[in-house]
Amino acid sequence: MICHSFDDIMRMEKRFRTCFVNCLSGVKSPVLLGSQDDNGCTNLAIMSSVFHVGANPPLLGTIIRPHSVPRHSLENIIETGVYTLNHVTVDFFEDAHQTAARYDKDMSEFDAVGLDPIYRNDFPAPFVKQSPLSLGMSLQERQTLSINQTELIIGKIEWVYARPDLIETDGYISFESLGGVGVVGLDSYHMLQALSRLPYAKPKVVH
Amino acid sequence: MICHSFDDIMRMEKRFRTCFVNCLSGVKSPVLLGSQDDNGCTNLAIMSSVFHVGANPPLLGTIIRPHSVPRHSLENIIETGVYTLNHVTVDFFEDAHQTAARYDKDMSEFDAVGLDPIYRNDFPAPFVKQSPLSLGMSLQERQTLSINQTELIIGKIEWVYARPDLIETDGYISFESLGGVGVVGLDSYHMLQALSRLPYAKPKVVH
């Protein structure tokens, strides 16, 4: 095994370290965060740090870096209290990735990359029409993590919009049917191939 | 599109809701969290809510549910200040999943599921010998999220152990070479098939 200590990591060239450390959390689902300011100026930003916080009530967390592209998203979330999370498929992951470019605030990434905003149930944030699984979120908690000044955002799931065939009889959502992708690091996209669903684990000595 | 509101979700049957909401964050890398108490009694628990917090310094976050199996892990992390995160591959994901069973504290999941603890560089938490990518972590911050009493753990990466062929020249780690798996919801494991690495996004109007 190759071994890298904390000090080794801190001495790595900046881009190498960014790439390396971003891979260590493994594969994640990229999602497009849709938001708008009080004037209706829309923003769309790809994120890959959405994580489960709870099912009852349904909560998701997101980490936003202090000076990253999604700062427009963060400003909009704080201004309006709402945002959308839209899962990305193999059909539009390249357009989704392009939202990471540093566009000016008055250039909507929807227009820049060619994805379509859609409004549903009077929810005041734009969904991505191309996404087969989208969530309408309301901001519940925001805190700046003292350790590195990243922003932790916790949102409540207000709306779930899903293509009808995706939800199975026990509540499971097939990401293989959805054409969902996974991202490793900042730029490496993967397709998902279902292996198996394992039964609920009960105590036993296996070996 | 099928539409579920927050109220619909709250009215879902408990197991259906748990399955459904756990899918909404998409695919994640399962990791095995290795820990031990001050007497050296080891614990191993599968987690799928590890997320990137920062690269400089290298930090990862984890959410631990208040009354879940990994409470023994949480007690150990608080007691010793250290833990390991071990990526799971297609070769042992079934054994890894089995660590989710509610074993008594005096039964080590290493023994119960047949994975091997290994100690490296005098780091006082057990790594999983079978894992080709393991991290030694030190606890930096712990907080109970007021919104649902889950525990947020932030750790600093002290050590990275990787099979030599996994790290590419720019720092990228190939999860396809590693045989890494992704999990959707609590139990659905997937293989990863690399699609493409996309270039750093620069502002341009694509369409």
mmCIF file of C-alpha atoms in Angstrom:
data_model
loop_
_atom_site.group_PDB
_atom_site.id
_atom_site.type_symbol
_atom_site.label_atom_id
_atom_site.label_comp_id
_atom_site.label_asym_id
_atom_site.label_seq_id
_atom_site.Cartn_x
_atom_site.Cartn_y
_atom_site.Cartn_z
ATOM 1 C CA MET A 1 0.000 0.000 0.000
ATOM 2 C CA ILE A 2 1.116 3.547 -0.727
ATOM 3 C CA CYS A 3 0.897 5.731 2.358
ATOM 4 C CA HIS A 4 0.318 9.500 2.466
ATOM 5 C CA SER A 5 0.311 11.336 5.795
ATOM 6 C CA PHE A 6 -1.503 14.591 6.542
ATOM 7 C CA ASP A 7 1.796 16.435 6.067
ATOM 8 C CA ASP A 8 2.327 14.743 2.688
ATOM 9 C CA ILE A 9 -1.135 15.892 1.602
ATOM 10 C CA MET A 10 -0.464 19.464 2.731
ATOM 11 C CA ARG A 11 2.756 19.486 0.691
ATOM 12 C CA MET A 12 1.052 18.277 -2.510
ATOM 13 C CA GLU A 13 0.805 20.672 -5.461
ATOM 14 C CA LYS A 14 -2.547 22.490 -5.126
ATOM 15 C CA ARG A 15 -4.361 21.039 -8.146
ATOM 16 C CA PHE A 16 -3.065 17.532 -7.402
ATOM 17 C CA ARG A 17 -4.280 17.812 -3.791
ATOM 18 C CA THR A 18 -7.696 19.158 -4.841
ATOM 19 C CA CYS A 19 -8.170 16.259 -7.242
ATOM 20 C CA PHE A 20 -6.802 13.663 -4.807
ATOM 21 C CA VAL A 21 -8.765 14.708 -1.725
ATOM 22 C CA ASN A 22 -11.999 15.179 -3.674
ATOM 23 C CA CYS A 23 -11.751 11.524 -4.718
ATOM 24 C CA LEU A 24 -11.404 10.218 -1.163
ATOM 25 C CA SER A 25 -15.115 10.560 -0.373
ATOM 26 C CA GLY A 26 -15.842 8.244 -3.300
ATOM 27 C CA VAL A 27 -18.750 8.344 -5.698
ATOM 28 C CA LYS A 28 -21.633 10.777 -5.253
ATOM 29 C CA SER A 29 -24.722 11.728 -7.246
ATOM 30 C CA PRO A 30 -24.243 15.058 -8.968
ATOM 31 C CA VAL A 31 -27.319 17.270 -8.629
ATOM 32 C CA LEU A 32 -28.181 20.624 -10.139
ATOM 33 C CA LEU A 33 -29.120 23.215 -7.537
ATOM 34 C CA GLY A 34 -31.710 25.604 -8.992
ATOM 35 C CA SER A 35 -32.357 28.960 -7.352
ATOM 36 C CA GLN A 36 -33.353 32.532 -8.126
ATOM 37 C CA ASP A 37 -33.107 35.935 -6.505
ATOM 38 C CA ASP A 38 -36.062 38.101 -5.514
ATOM 39 C CA ASN A 39 -36.113 39.530 -9.054
ATOM 40 C CA GLY A 40 -36.506 36.081 -10.618
ATOM 41 C CA CYS A 41 -32.955 35.981 -11.976
ATOM 42 C CA THR A 42 -32.229 32.232 -12.062
ATOM 43 C CA ASN A 43 -29.093 30.290 -11.203
ATOM 44 C CA LEU A 44 -28.105 26.670 -11.722
ATOM 45 C CA ALA A 45 -25.045 25.030 -10.163
ATOM 46 C CA ILE A 46 -23.784 21.461 -10.093
ATOM 47 C CA MET A 47 -23.104 20.065 -6.621
ATOM 48 C CA SER A 48 -21.897 16.694 -5.436
ATOM 49 C CA SER A 49 -22.015 16.989 -1.669
ATOM 50 C CA VAL A 50 -25.695 16.382 -0.991
ATOM 51 C CA PHE A 51 -26.182 13.931 1.869
ATOM 52 C CA HIS A 52 -28.989 12.289 3.831
ATOM 53 C CA VAL A 53 -29.750 13.907 7.199
ATOM 54 C CA GLY A 54 -33.055 12.261 8.051
ATOM 55 C CA ALA A 55 -36.191 10.593 6.685
ATOM 56 C CA ASN A 56 -38.719 11.722 9.312
ATOM 57 C CA PRO A 57 -38.884 14.628 8.671
ATOM 58 C CA PRO A 58 -37.183 14.344 5.250
ATOM 59 C CA LEU A 59 -33.976 16.407 5.359
ATOM 60 C CA LEU A 60 -30.922 16.743 3.117
ATOM 61 C CA GLY A 61 -27.656 18.535 3.787
ATOM 62 C CA THR A 62 -25.297 20.273 1.367
ATOM 63 C CA ILE A 63 -21.830 21.746 1.748
ATOM 64 C CA ILE A 64 -21.079 24.940 -0.181
ATOM 65 C CA ARG A 65 -17.520 26.184 -0.350
ATOM 66 C CA PRO A 66 -16.913 29.760 0.825
ATOM 67 C CA HIS A 67 -15.682 31.265 -2.433
ATOM 68 C CA SER A 68 -16.920 28.777 -4.997
ATOM 69 C CA VAL A 69 -19.161 29.236 -7.989
ATOM 70 C CA PRO A 70 -22.273 28.252 -6.019
ATOM 71 C CA ARG A 71 -21.981 31.438 -3.954
ATOM 72 C CA HIS A 72 -24.715 32.896 -6.190
ATOM 73 C CA SER A 73 -26.792 29.873 -5.236
ATOM 74 C CA LEU A 74 -26.075 30.492 -1.564
ATOM 75 C CA GLU A 75 -27.089 34.155 -1.840
ATOM 76 C CA ASN A 76 -30.327 33.136 -3.548
ATOM 77 C CA ILE A 77 -31.098 30.435 -0.970
ATOM 78 C CA ILE A 78 -30.644 32.920 1.844
ATOM 79 C CA GLU A 79 -32.695 35.559 0.002
ATOM 80 C CA THR A 80 -35.664 33.348 -0.905
ATOM 81 C CA GLY A 81 -35.414 30.426 1.550
ATOM 82 C CA VAL A 82 -35.961 27.851 -1.209
ATOM 83 C CA TYR A 83 -34.056 25.917 -3.858
ATOM 84 C CA THR A 84 -34.382 22.824 -6.014
ATOM 85 C CA LEU A 85 -32.170 19.740 -6.330
ATOM 86 C CA ASN A 86 -32.359 17.987 -9.702
ATOM 87 C CA HIS A 87 -30.746 14.628 -10.361
ATOM 88 C CA VAL A 88 -28.487 14.403 -13.396
ATOM 89 C CA THR A 89 -28.687 11.639 -15.991
ATOM 90 C CA VAL A 90 -26.430 10.259 -18.672
ATOM 91 C CA ASP A 91 -28.435 12.326 -21.194
ATOM 92 C CA PHE A 92 -27.342 15.731 -19.904
ATOM 93 C CA PHE A 93 -24.378 15.287 -17.529
ATOM 94 C CA GLU A 94 -22.106 17.267 -19.850
ATOM 95 C CA ASP A 95 -24.483 20.265 -19.824
ATOM 96 C CA ALA A 96 -24.818 19.879 -16.053
ATOM 97 C CA HIS A 97 -21.018 19.895 -15.623
ATOM 98 C CA GLN A 98 -20.778 23.105 -17.667
ATOM 99 C CA THR A 99 -22.786 24.975 -14.974
ATOM 100 C CA ALA A 100 -19.590 24.885 -12.873
ATOM 101 C CA ALA A 101 -18.089 27.639 -15.055
ATOM 102 C CA ARG A 102 -17.864 31.091 -13.489
ATOM 103 C CA TYR A 103 -20.661 32.912 -15.294
ATOM 104 C CA ASP A 104 -21.597 36.458 -14.269
ATOM 105 C CA LYS A 105 -24.627 36.663 -12.010
ATOM 106 C CA ASP A 106 -26.770 38.194 -14.773
ATOM 107 C CA MET A 107 -26.096 35.228 -17.085
ATOM 108 C CA SER A 108 -28.372 32.369 -16.091
ATOM 109 C CA GLU A 109 -26.666 28.989 -16.363
ATOM 110 C CA PHE A 110 -29.969 27.653 -17.709
ATOM 111 C CA ASP A 111 -29.466 29.797 -20.815
ATOM 112 C CA ALA A 112 -25.714 29.284 -20.931
ATOM 113 C CA VAL A 113 -25.793 25.494 -20.955
ATOM 114 C CA GLY A 114 -29.160 24.911 -22.625
ATOM 115 C CA LEU A 115 -31.222 23.375 -19.834
ATOM 116 C CA ASP A 116 -34.844 24.448 -19.312
ATOM 117 C CA PRO A 117 -36.266 25.960 -16.116
ATOM 118 C CA ILE A 118 -39.761 24.869 -15.180
ATOM 119 C CA TYR A 119 -41.965 26.094 -12.322
ATOM 120 C CA ARG A 120 -44.265 23.710 -10.458
ATOM 121 C CA ASN A 121 -46.998 24.155 -7.833
ATOM 122 C CA ASP A 122 -46.105 27.850 -7.427
ATOM 123 C CA PHE A 123 -42.821 26.835 -5.796
ATOM 124 C CA PRO A 124 -40.606 29.927 -6.171
ATOM 125 C CA ALA A 125 -37.447 28.232 -7.430
ATOM 126 C CA PRO A 126 -36.795 26.753 -10.876
ATOM 127 C CA PHE A 127 -36.716 23.015 -11.479
ATOM 128 C CA VAL A 128 -34.752 21.496 -14.374
ATOM 129 C CA LYS A 129 -37.220 20.198 -16.954
ATOM 130 C CA GLN A 130 -34.785 17.532 -18.225
ATOM 131 C CA SER A 131 -34.416 15.898 -14.792
ATOM 132 C CA PRO A 132 -36.564 12.804 -14.083
ATOM 133 C CA LEU A 133 -36.152 13.251 -10.299
ATOM 134 C CA SER A 134 -36.332 16.722 -8.761
ATOM 135 C CA LEU A 135 -36.793 18.007 -5.235
ATOM 136 C CA GLY A 136 -38.181 21.308 -3.993
ATOM 137 C CA MET A 137 -36.315 22.252 -0.808
ATOM 138 C CA SER A 138 -36.849 24.833 1.948
ATOM 139 C CA LEU A 139 -33.924 26.143 3.968
ATOM 140 C CA GLN A 140 -34.053 24.999 7.608
ATOM 141 C CA GLU A 141 -30.569 25.661 8.911
ATOM 142 C CA ARG A 142 -27.442 27.373 7.722
ATOM 143 C CA GLN A 143 -24.158 27.496 9.521
ATOM 144 C CA THR A 144 -20.600 28.426 8.688
ATOM 145 C CA LEU A 145 -18.339 25.593 9.808
ATOM 146 C CA SER A 146 -15.639 27.189 11.941
ATOM 147 C CA ILE A 147 -13.074 24.634 10.837
ATOM 148 C CA ASN A 148 -12.790 25.919 7.244
ATOM 149 C CA GLN A 149 -15.566 28.470 6.673
ATOM 150 C CA THR A 150 -17.583 26.213 4.381
ATOM 151 C CA GLU A 151 -21.327 26.642 4.569
ATOM 152 C CA LEU A 152 -23.524 23.813 5.788
ATOM 153 C CA ILE A 153 -27.070 24.046 4.437
ATOM 154 C CA ILE A 154 -29.850 21.802 5.694
ATOM 155 C CA GLY A 155 -33.099 21.745 3.767
ATOM 156 C CA LYS A 156 -36.485 20.103 4.199
ATOM 157 C CA ILE A 157 -37.937 18.224 1.239
ATOM 158 C CA GLU A 158 -41.150 20.077 0.329
ATOM 159 C CA TRP A 159 -41.790 18.428 -3.042
ATOM 160 C CA VAL A 160 -40.607 15.356 -4.905
ATOM 161 C CA TYR A 161 -41.240 15.128 -8.648
ATOM 162 C CA ALA A 162 -40.407 11.779 -10.203
ATOM 163 C CA ARG A 163 -41.008 10.038 -13.493
ATOM 164 C CA PRO A 164 -43.797 7.550 -12.633
ATOM 165 C CA ASP A 165 -41.860 4.370 -13.448
ATOM 166 C CA LEU A 166 -38.997 5.160 -11.060
ATOM 167 C CA ILE A 167 -40.636 4.491 -7.683
ATOM 168 C CA GLU A 168 -40.993 0.813 -6.794
ATOM 169 C CA THR A 169 -43.614 -0.738 -4.523
ATOM 170 C CA ASP A 170 -41.471 -0.491 -1.378
ATOM 171 C CA GLY A 171 -40.429 3.128 -1.984
ATOM 172 C CA TYR A 172 -37.128 2.285 -3.672
ATOM 173 C CA ILE A 173 -36.079 4.549 -6.547
ATOM 174 C CA SER A 174 -34.187 2.878 -9.376
ATOM 175 C CA PHE A 175 -31.194 5.010 -10.347
ATOM 176 C CA GLU A 176 -30.343 2.519 -13.042
ATOM 177 C CA SER A 177 -33.750 3.042 -14.717
ATOM 178 C CA LEU A 178 -33.362 6.774 -14.196
ATOM 179 C CA GLY A 179 -30.053 6.753 -16.067
ATOM 180 C CA GLY A 180 -28.450 8.350 -13.028
ATOM 181 C CA VAL A 181 -24.726 8.992 -13.030
ATOM 182 C CA GLY A 182 -22.166 9.055 -10.241
ATOM 183 C CA VAL A 183 -19.216 11.419 -10.040
ATOM 184 C CA VAL A 184 -15.814 10.688 -8.492
ATOM 185 C CA GLY A 185 -13.767 13.745 -7.642
ATOM 186 C CA LEU A 186 -14.764 16.876 -9.509
ATOM 187 C CA ASP A 187 -14.993 15.619 -13.069
ATOM 188 C CA SER A 188 -15.130 11.833 -13.510
ATOM 189 C CA TYR A 189 -18.613 10.599 -14.382
ATOM 190 C CA HIS A 190 -19.711 6.989 -14.109
ATOM 191 C CA MET A 191 -22.724 4.938 -15.118
ATOM 192 C CA LEU A 192 -24.401 2.766 -12.498
ATOM 193 C CA GLN A 193 -25.049 -0.922 -12.994
ATOM 194 C CA ALA A 194 -27.239 -2.594 -10.349
ATOM 195 C CA LEU A 195 -25.538 -5.475 -8.524
ATOM 196 C CA SER A 196 -28.088 -6.513 -5.918
ATOM 197 C CA ARG A 197 -30.340 -5.347 -3.143
ATOM 198 C CA LEU A 198 -29.294 -6.977 0.095
ATOM 199 C CA PRO A 199 -31.719 -7.972 2.856
ATOM 200 C CA TYR A 200 -31.918 -6.094 6.141
ATOM 201 C CA ALA A 201 -28.901 -7.279 8.147
ATOM 202 C CA LYS A 202 -29.707 -9.341 11.246
ATOM 203 C CA PRO A 203 -27.105 -10.368 13.819
ATOM 204 C CA LYS A 204 -25.392 -13.634 12.948
ATOM 205 C CA VAL A 205 -21.834 -14.828 12.776
ATOM 206 C CA VAL A 206 -21.251 -15.227 9.061
ATOM 207 C CA HIS A 207 -17.830 -16.839 8.944
ATOM 208 C CA MET B 1 -44.347 13.363 -13.275
ATOM 209 C CA ILE B 2 -45.576 11.917 -9.984
ATOM 210 C CA CYS B 3 -45.656 14.525 -7.242
ATOM 211 C CA HIS B 4 -45.261 13.938 -3.494
ATOM 212 C CA SER B 5 -45.546 16.849 -1.059
ATOM 213 C CA PHE B 6 -43.935 17.054 2.371
ATOM 214 C CA ASP B 7 -47.298 16.067 3.899
ATOM 215 C CA ASP B 8 -47.534 13.055 1.572
ATOM 216 C CA ILE B 9 -44.077 11.941 2.702
ATOM 217 C CA MET B 10 -44.984 12.334 6.374
ATOM 218 C CA ARG B 11 -48.076 10.165 5.816
ATOM 219 C CA MET B 12 -46.137 7.342 4.128
ATOM 220 C CA GLU B 13 -45.838 4.001 5.933
ATOM 221 C CA LYS B 14 -42.614 4.138 7.980
ATOM 222 C CA ARG B 15 -40.541 1.552 6.083
ATOM 223 C CA PHE B 16 -41.711 2.893 2.716
ATOM 224 C CA ARG B 17 -40.719 6.435 3.746
ATOM 225 C CA THR B 18 -37.331 5.312 5.073
ATOM 226 C CA CYS B 19 -36.561 3.543 1.806
ATOM 227 C CA PHE B 20 -37.936 6.359 -0.369
ATOM 228 C CA VAL B 21 -36.219 9.275 1.352
ATOM 229 C CA ASN B 22 -32.906 7.428 1.657
ATOM 230 C CA CYS B 23 -32.915 7.099 -2.142
ATOM 231 C CA LEU B 24 -33.398 10.815 -2.773
ATOM 232 C CA SER B 25 -29.768 11.706 -2.062
ATOM 233 C CA GLY B 26 -28.754 9.331 -4.853
ATOM 234 C CA VAL B 27 -25.722 7.114 -5.030
ATOM 235 C CA LYS B 28 -22.986 7.204 -2.386
ATOM 236 C CA SER B 29 -19.837 5.221 -1.642
ATOM 237 C CA PRO B 30 -20.376 2.873 1.263
ATOM 238 C CA VAL B 31 -17.442 2.926 3.679
ATOM 239 C CA LEU B 32 -16.643 0.866 6.735
ATOM 240 C CA LEU B 33 -15.995 2.948 9.827
ATOM 241 C CA GLY B 34 -13.447 1.203 12.043
ATOM 242 C CA SER B 35 -13.059 2.181 15.690
ATOM 243 C CA GLN B 36 -12.201 0.781 19.101
ATOM 244 C CA ASP B 37 -12.716 1.702 22.725
ATOM 245 C CA ASP B 38 -9.929 2.401 25.227
ATOM 246 C CA ASN B 39 -9.741 -1.326 25.975
ATOM 247 C CA GLY B 40 -9.087 -2.172 22.318
ATOM 248 C CA CYS B 41 -12.548 -3.659 21.731
ATOM 249 C CA THR B 42 -13.078 -3.065 18.003
ATOM 250 C CA ASN B 43 -16.157 -2.007 16.069
ATOM 251 C CA LEU B 44 -16.927 -1.863 12.354
ATOM 252 C CA ALA B 45 -19.990 -0.163 10.858
ATOM 253 C CA ILE B 46 -21.069 0.526 7.299
ATOM 254 C CA MET B 47 -21.878 4.172 6.540
ATOM 255 C CA SER B 48 -22.984 5.914 3.386
ATOM 256 C CA SER B 49 -23.110 9.555 4.386
ATOM 257 C CA VAL B 50 -19.445 10.517 4.150
ATOM 258 C CA PHE B 51 -19.012 13.815 2.340
ATOM 259 C CA HIS B 52 -16.253 16.187 1.264
ATOM 260 C CA VAL B 53 -15.795 19.216 3.533
ATOM 261 C CA GLY B 54 -12.460 20.547 2.270
ATOM 262 C CA ALA B 55 -9.182 19.669 0.571
ATOM 263 C CA ASN B 56 -6.883 22.153 2.333
ATOM 264 C CA PRO B 57 -6.802 20.971 5.061
ATOM 265 C CA PRO B 58 -8.276 17.603 4.046
ATOM 266 C CA LEU B 59 -11.585 17.136 5.896
ATOM 267 C CA LEU B 60 -14.499 14.740 5.607
ATOM 268 C CA GLY B 61 -17.891 14.880 7.299
ATOM 269 C CA THR B 62 -20.185 12.055 8.405
ATOM 270 C CA ILE B 63 -23.735 11.965 9.716
ATOM 271 C CA ILE B 64 -24.525 9.433 12.435
ATOM 272 C CA ARG B 65 -28.130 8.835 13.409
ATOM 273 C CA PRO B 66 -28.966 9.265 17.099
ATOM 274 C CA HIS B 67 -30.093 5.727 17.891
ATOM 275 C CA SER B 68 -28.592 3.747 15.038
ATOM 276 C CA VAL B 69 -26.205 0.829 15.082
ATOM 277 C CA PRO B 70 -23.157 3.090 14.652
ATOM 278 C CA ARG B 71 -23.714 4.506 18.160
ATOM 279 C CA HIS B 72 -20.946 2.182 19.341
ATOM 280 C CA SER B 73 -18.775 3.808 16.665
ATOM 281 C CA LEU B 74 -19.749 7.256 17.917
ATOM 282 C CA GLU B 75 -18.911 6.335 21.522
ATOM 283 C CA ASN B 76 -15.524 5.009 20.392
ATOM 284 C CA ILE B 77 -14.760 8.092 18.281
ATOM 285 C CA ILE B 78 -15.510 10.353 21.221
ATOM 286 C CA GLU B 79 -13.498 8.136 23.593
ATOM 287 C CA THR B 80 -10.374 7.825 21.421
ATOM 288 C CA GLY B 81 -10.617 10.768 19.011
ATOM 289 C CA VAL B 82 -9.783 8.604 15.996
ATOM 290 C CA TYR B 83 -11.428 6.282 13.467
ATOM 291 C CA THR B 84 -10.819 4.780 10.046
ATOM 292 C CA LEU B 85 -12.853 4.943 6.835
ATOM 293 C CA ASN B 86 -12.376 2.000 4.496
ATOM 294 C CA HIS B 87 -13.773 1.921 0.968
ATOM 295 C CA VAL B 88 -15.836 -1.132 0.040
ATOM 296 C CA THR B 89 -15.353 -3.122 -3.148
ATOM 297 C CA VAL B 90 -17.368 -5.602 -5.141
ATOM 298 C CA ASP B 91 -15.316 -8.376 -3.485
ATOM 299 C CA PHE B 92 -16.659 -7.815 0.040
ATOM 300 C CA PHE B 93 -19.725 -5.548 -0.129
ATOM 301 C CA GLU B 94 -21.958 -8.326 1.257
ATOM 302 C CA ASP B 95 -19.742 -8.742 4.333
ATOM 303 C CA ALA B 96 -19.616 -4.956 4.682
ATOM 304 C CA HIS B 97 -23.431 -4.729 4.561
ATOM 305 C CA GLN B 98 -23.705 -7.355 7.295
ATOM 306 C CA THR B 99 -21.953 -4.991 9.773
ATOM 307 C CA ALA B 100 -25.264 -3.075 9.882
ATOM 308 C CA ALA B 101 -26.775 -5.806 12.075
ATOM 309 C CA ARG B 102 -27.239 -4.954 15.751
ATOM 310 C CA TYR B 103 -24.457 -6.930 17.353
ATOM 311 C CA ASP B 104 -23.756 -6.580 21.066
ATOM 312 C CA LYS B 105 -20.883 -4.252 21.885
ATOM 313 C CA ASP B 106 -18.672 -7.162 23.007
ATOM 314 C CA MET B 107 -19.041 -8.888 19.613
ATOM 315 C CA SER B 108 -16.695 -7.229 17.135
ATOM 316 C CA GLU B 109 -18.209 -6.928 13.672
ATOM 317 C CA PHE B 110 -14.756 -7.826 12.304
ATOM 318 C CA ASP B 111 -15.183 -11.312 13.786
ATOM 319 C CA ALA B 112 -18.889 -11.514 13.028
ATOM 320 C CA VAL B 113 -18.612 -10.800 9.305
ATOM 321 C CA GLY B 114 -15.126 -12.166 8.644
ATOM 322 C CA LEU B 115 -13.156 -9.035 7.771
ATOM 323 C CA ASP B 116 -9.641 -8.546 9.154
ATOM 324 C CA PRO B 117 -8.500 -5.636 11.335
ATOM 325 C CA ILE B 118 -5.004 -4.342 10.646
ATOM 326 C CA TYR B 119 -3.053 -1.650 12.519
ATOM 327 C CA ARG B 120 -0.745 0.727 10.665
ATOM 328 C CA ASN B 121 1.798 3.346 11.775
ATOM 329 C CA ASP B 122 0.715 3.001 15.409
ATOM 330 C CA PHE B 123 -2.615 4.629 14.530
ATOM 331 C CA PRO B 124 -4.958 3.569 17.369
ATOM 332 C CA ALA B 125 -7.943 2.504 15.257
ATOM 333 C CA PRO B 126 -8.322 -0.631 13.128
ATOM 334 C CA PHE B 127 -8.177 -0.498 9.341
ATOM 335 C CA VAL B 128 -9.879 -3.145 7.188
ATOM 336 C CA LYS B 129 -7.210 -5.305 5.576
ATOM 337 C CA GLN B 130 -9.424 -6.161 2.584
ATOM 338 C CA SER B 131 -9.925 -2.491 1.597
ATOM 339 C CA PRO B 132 -7.668 -1.086 -1.165
ATOM 340 C CA LEU B 133 -8.332 2.512 -0.024
ATOM 341 C CA SER B 134 -8.405 3.357 3.669
ATOM 342 C CA LEU B 135 -8.221 6.590 5.625
ATOM 343 C CA GLY B 136 -7.070 7.249 9.177
ATOM 344 C CA MET B 137 -9.172 10.092 10.607
ATOM 345 C CA SER B 138 -8.931 12.318 13.689
ATOM 346 C CA LEU B 139 -12.043 13.901 15.166
ATOM 347 C CA GLN B 140 -12.067 17.692 14.736
ATOM 348 C CA GLU B 141 -15.653 18.678 15.416
ATOM 349 C CA ARG B 142 -18.775 17.012 16.700
ATOM 350 C CA GLN B 143 -22.173 18.592 16.977
ATOM 351 C CA THR B 144 -25.714 17.420 17.496
ATOM 352 C CA LEU B 145 -27.891 18.955 14.793
ATOM 353 C CA SER B 146 -30.783 20.608 16.600
ATOM 354 C CA ILE B 147 -33.169 19.883 13.734
ATOM 355 C CA ASN B 148 -33.286 16.106 14.292
ATOM 356 C CA GLN B 149 -30.598 15.196 16.871
ATOM 357 C CA THR B 150 -28.361 13.482 14.328
ATOM 358 C CA GLU B 151 -24.656 13.753 15.012
ATOM 359 C CA LEU B 152 -22.390 15.617 12.597
ATOM 360 C CA ILE B 153 -18.794 14.419 12.792
ATOM 361 C CA ILE B 154 -15.975 16.225 10.991
ATOM 362 C CA GLY B 155 -12.620 14.513 10.776
ATOM 363 C CA LYS B 156 -9.192 15.422 9.444
ATOM 364 C CA ILE B 157 -7.482 12.951 7.136
ATOM 365 C CA GLU B 158 -4.327 11.866 8.974
ATOM 366 C CA TRP B 159 -3.403 8.908 6.748
ATOM 367 C CA VAL B 160 -4.322 7.612 3.312
ATOM 368 C CA TYR B 161 -3.451 4.015 2.415
ATOM 369 C CA ALA B 162 -4.019 3.091 -1.206
ATOM 370 C CA ARG B 163 -3.139 0.240 -3.502
ATOM 371 C CA PRO B 164 -0.284 1.694 -5.610
ATOM 372 C CA ASP B 165 -2.008 1.436 -8.995
ATOM 373 C CA LEU B 166 -5.051 3.461 -7.944
ATOM 374 C CA ILE B 167 -3.581 6.974 -7.862
ATOM 375 C CA GLU B 168 -3.113 8.564 -11.281
ATOM 376 C CA THR B 169 -0.551 11.226 -12.216
ATOM 377 C CA ASP B 170 -2.893 14.165 -11.493
ATOM 378 C CA GLY B 171 -4.055 12.815 -8.125
ATOM 379 C CA TYR B 172 -7.214 11.162 -9.475
ATOM 380 C CA ILE B 173 -8.184 7.843 -7.862
ATOM 381 C CA SER B 174 -9.839 5.310 -10.146
ATOM 382 C CA PHE B 175 -12.864 3.802 -8.425
ATOM 383 C CA GLU B 176 -13.427 1.590 -11.439
ATOM 384 C CA SER B 177 -9.944 0.017 -11.032
ATOM 385 C CA LEU B 178 -10.560 -0.214 -7.300
ATOM 386 C CA GLY B 179 -13.759 -2.189 -7.883
ATOM 387 C CA GLY B 180 -15.602 0.397 -5.833
ATOM 388 C CA VAL B 181 -19.347 0.083 -5.425
ATOM 389 C CA GLY B 182 -22.059 2.683 -4.983
ATOM 390 C CA VAL B 183 -25.140 2.273 -2.803
ATOM 391 C CA VAL B 184 -28.582 3.772 -3.434
ATOM 392 C CA GLY B 185 -30.823 3.913 -0.393
ATOM 393 C CA LEU B 186 -29.873 1.533 2.382
ATOM 394 C CA ASP B 187 -29.387 -1.700 0.482
ATOM 395 C CA SER B 188 -29.031 -1.396 -3.300
ATOM 396 C CA TYR B 189 -25.444 -1.848 -4.459
ATOM 397 C CA HIS B 190 -24.175 -0.837 -7.888
ATOM 398 C CA MET B 191 -21.020 -1.279 -9.899
ATOM 399 C CA LEU B 192 -19.389 1.787 -11.441
ATOM 400 C CA GLN B 193 -18.541 2.032 -15.106
ATOM 401 C CA ALA B 194 -16.446 5.067 -16.107
ATOM 402 C CA LEU B 195 -18.095 7.324 -18.695
ATOM 403 C CA SER B 196 -15.664 10.206 -19.074
ATOM 404 C CA ARG B 197 -13.641 12.809 -17.257
ATOM 405 C CA LEU B 198 -14.790 16.240 -18.313
ATOM 406 C CA PRO B 199 -12.494 19.257 -18.632
ATOM 407 C CA TYR B 200 -12.583 22.127 -16.143
ATOM 408 C CA ALA B 201 -15.649 24.179 -17.118
ATOM 409 C CA LYS B 202 -14.936 27.647 -18.526
ATOM 410 C CA PRO B 203 -17.631 30.236 -19.181
ATOM 411 C CA LYS B 204 -19.138 29.917 -22.648
ATOM 412 C CA VAL B 205 -22.617 29.814 -24.048
ATOM 413 C CA VAL B 206 -22.954 26.231 -25.187
ATOM 414 C CA HIS B 207 -26.296 26.284 -26.985
#
